[in-house]
XYZ file of C-alpha atoms in Angstrom:
134
model
C 0.058 -0.023 -0.028
C 1.455 3.300 -0.948
C 2.037 5.102 2.461
C -0.150 8.068 1.588
C -3.437 5.871 1.246
C -5.532 3.587 3.228
C -8.381 1.172 2.561
C -11.158 1.052 5.071
C -14.150 -1.139 5.432
C -16.078 1.409 7.520
C -19.348 2.631 5.982
C -19.289 5.587 8.412
C -16.208 6.976 6.741
C -17.718 6.890 3.187
C -18.054 10.340 1.603
C -21.134 10.458 -0.589
C -20.173 13.442 -2.684
C -16.887 11.847 -3.589
C -18.707 8.511 -4.369
C -20.897 10.425 -6.686
C -17.903 12.004 -8.398
C -16.313 8.574 -8.800
C -19.541 7.106 -10.333
C -19.443 9.947 -12.852
C -16.147 8.620 -14.011
C -17.432 5.278 -14.962
C -18.948 3.860 -18.126
C -21.611 1.892 -16.217
C -23.130 4.422 -13.887
C -22.242 8.036 -14.810
C -25.912 9.177 -14.221
C -26.636 6.899 -11.100
C -28.874 9.047 -8.866
C -27.909 9.896 -5.265
C -30.881 7.951 -3.922
C -29.708 4.809 -5.916
C -26.182 5.283 -4.601
C -27.450 5.488 -1.077
C -29.608 2.392 -1.387
C -26.790 0.405 -2.914
C -24.315 1.428 -0.055
C -27.029 0.555 2.486
C -27.343 -2.973 1.071
C -23.754 -3.775 0.425
C -20.358 -4.302 2.097
C -18.415 -1.064 1.099
C -14.818 -0.148 0.832
C -13.221 3.161 0.642
C -9.737 4.152 -0.474
C -8.577 7.475 1.189
C -5.619 9.745 0.599
C -3.336 11.494 3.057
C -5.917 14.179 3.507
C -8.627 11.665 4.315
C -10.402 12.316 1.047
C -12.063 9.314 -0.510
C -10.475 8.669 -3.861
C -11.724 5.069 -4.365
C -14.636 2.820 -3.721
C -16.011 -0.681 -4.117
C -18.791 -2.669 -2.947
C -19.691 -6.237 -2.433
C -23.123 -7.834 -2.581
C -23.294 -11.187 -0.602
C -25.263 -13.644 1.319
C -22.143 -14.309 3.373
C -22.670 -18.160 2.917
C -22.139 -18.999 -0.791
C -21.451 -16.179 -3.093
C -20.180 -12.631 -3.269
C -20.394 -10.226 -6.177
C -17.889 -7.387 -6.501
C -19.183 -4.140 -8.107
C -18.379 -0.485 -8.590
C -14.671 -0.792 -8.295
C -13.499 2.700 -8.901
C -10.229 4.739 -8.416
C -10.214 8.391 -9.105
C -8.614 9.226 -12.398
C -6.062 11.435 -10.741
C -4.818 8.583 -8.535
C -4.706 5.689 -11.125
C -1.496 3.965 -12.002
C -0.385 3.748 -8.403
C -1.596 0.113 -7.763
C -4.518 1.252 -5.717
C -7.089 -0.756 -7.690
C -4.918 -3.856 -7.287
C -4.570 -3.246 -3.522
C -8.409 -2.574 -3.203
C -9.224 -5.846 -4.977
C -6.733 -7.817 -2.893
C -8.221 -6.261 0.315
C -11.685 -7.435 -0.744
C -10.719 -10.979 -1.951
C -8.788 -11.556 1.282
C -11.594 -10.361 3.522
C -12.508 -13.104 5.940
C -16.084 -12.539 5.344
C -15.684 -14.047 1.777
C -13.276 -16.823 2.578
C -14.519 -20.072 0.840
C -17.272 -18.224 -1.189
C -17.682 -18.161 -4.828
C -16.743 -14.676 -6.313
C -18.377 -12.997 -9.147
C -18.031 -9.780 -11.065
C -18.867 -8.196 -14.453
C -16.611 -6.116 -16.458
C -16.582 -4.764 -20.039
C -12.977 -3.506 -20.107
C -10.802 -4.995 -17.207
C -10.713 -8.745 -17.909
C -6.876 -8.864 -17.660
C -6.893 -7.018 -14.350
C -9.416 -9.367 -12.694
C -7.728 -12.462 -14.234
C -4.501 -11.384 -12.547
C -6.391 -11.688 -9.342
C -7.775 -15.298 -9.911
C -10.949 -14.511 -11.669
C -11.691 -16.602 -14.841
C -13.979 -15.759 -17.764
C -17.150 -17.825 -17.765
C -19.417 -16.771 -20.628
C -20.865 -20.157 -21.225
C -22.451 -20.371 -17.812
C -23.673 -16.748 -17.002
C -26.880 -15.141 -18.026
C -28.474 -11.902 -17.230
C -31.910 -10.215 -17.179
C -32.307 -6.739 -18.495
C -33.686 -4.096 -16.073
C -37.372 -4.310 -15.475
């Protein structure tokens, strides 16, 4: 972990305005409403990446039943802080969390297959299906 950053699994430390700004940087949720972000946070295990000034510059969340499966989503590092290994460290922090030990991990990505494969995830297009939003 670069010494000027820390990763916390503490919902009380999350900074909603910063998370909204992070979401605007994504291809999958640039227009996600504040109400939707709050509801997603309330029903997820959340992680924040913070800089030396205690500003949140990264975010990820996990949806899980804590028994069989966990789903990693909304993994984001602010553009100004990319290239420092923070995304890698955030993913390692999540995948080594004792809450998920022995569980089946899932995620969806359109552009970061190599990144996730480096962390033990494997493509499985032949077994996944999805339902469009209702």
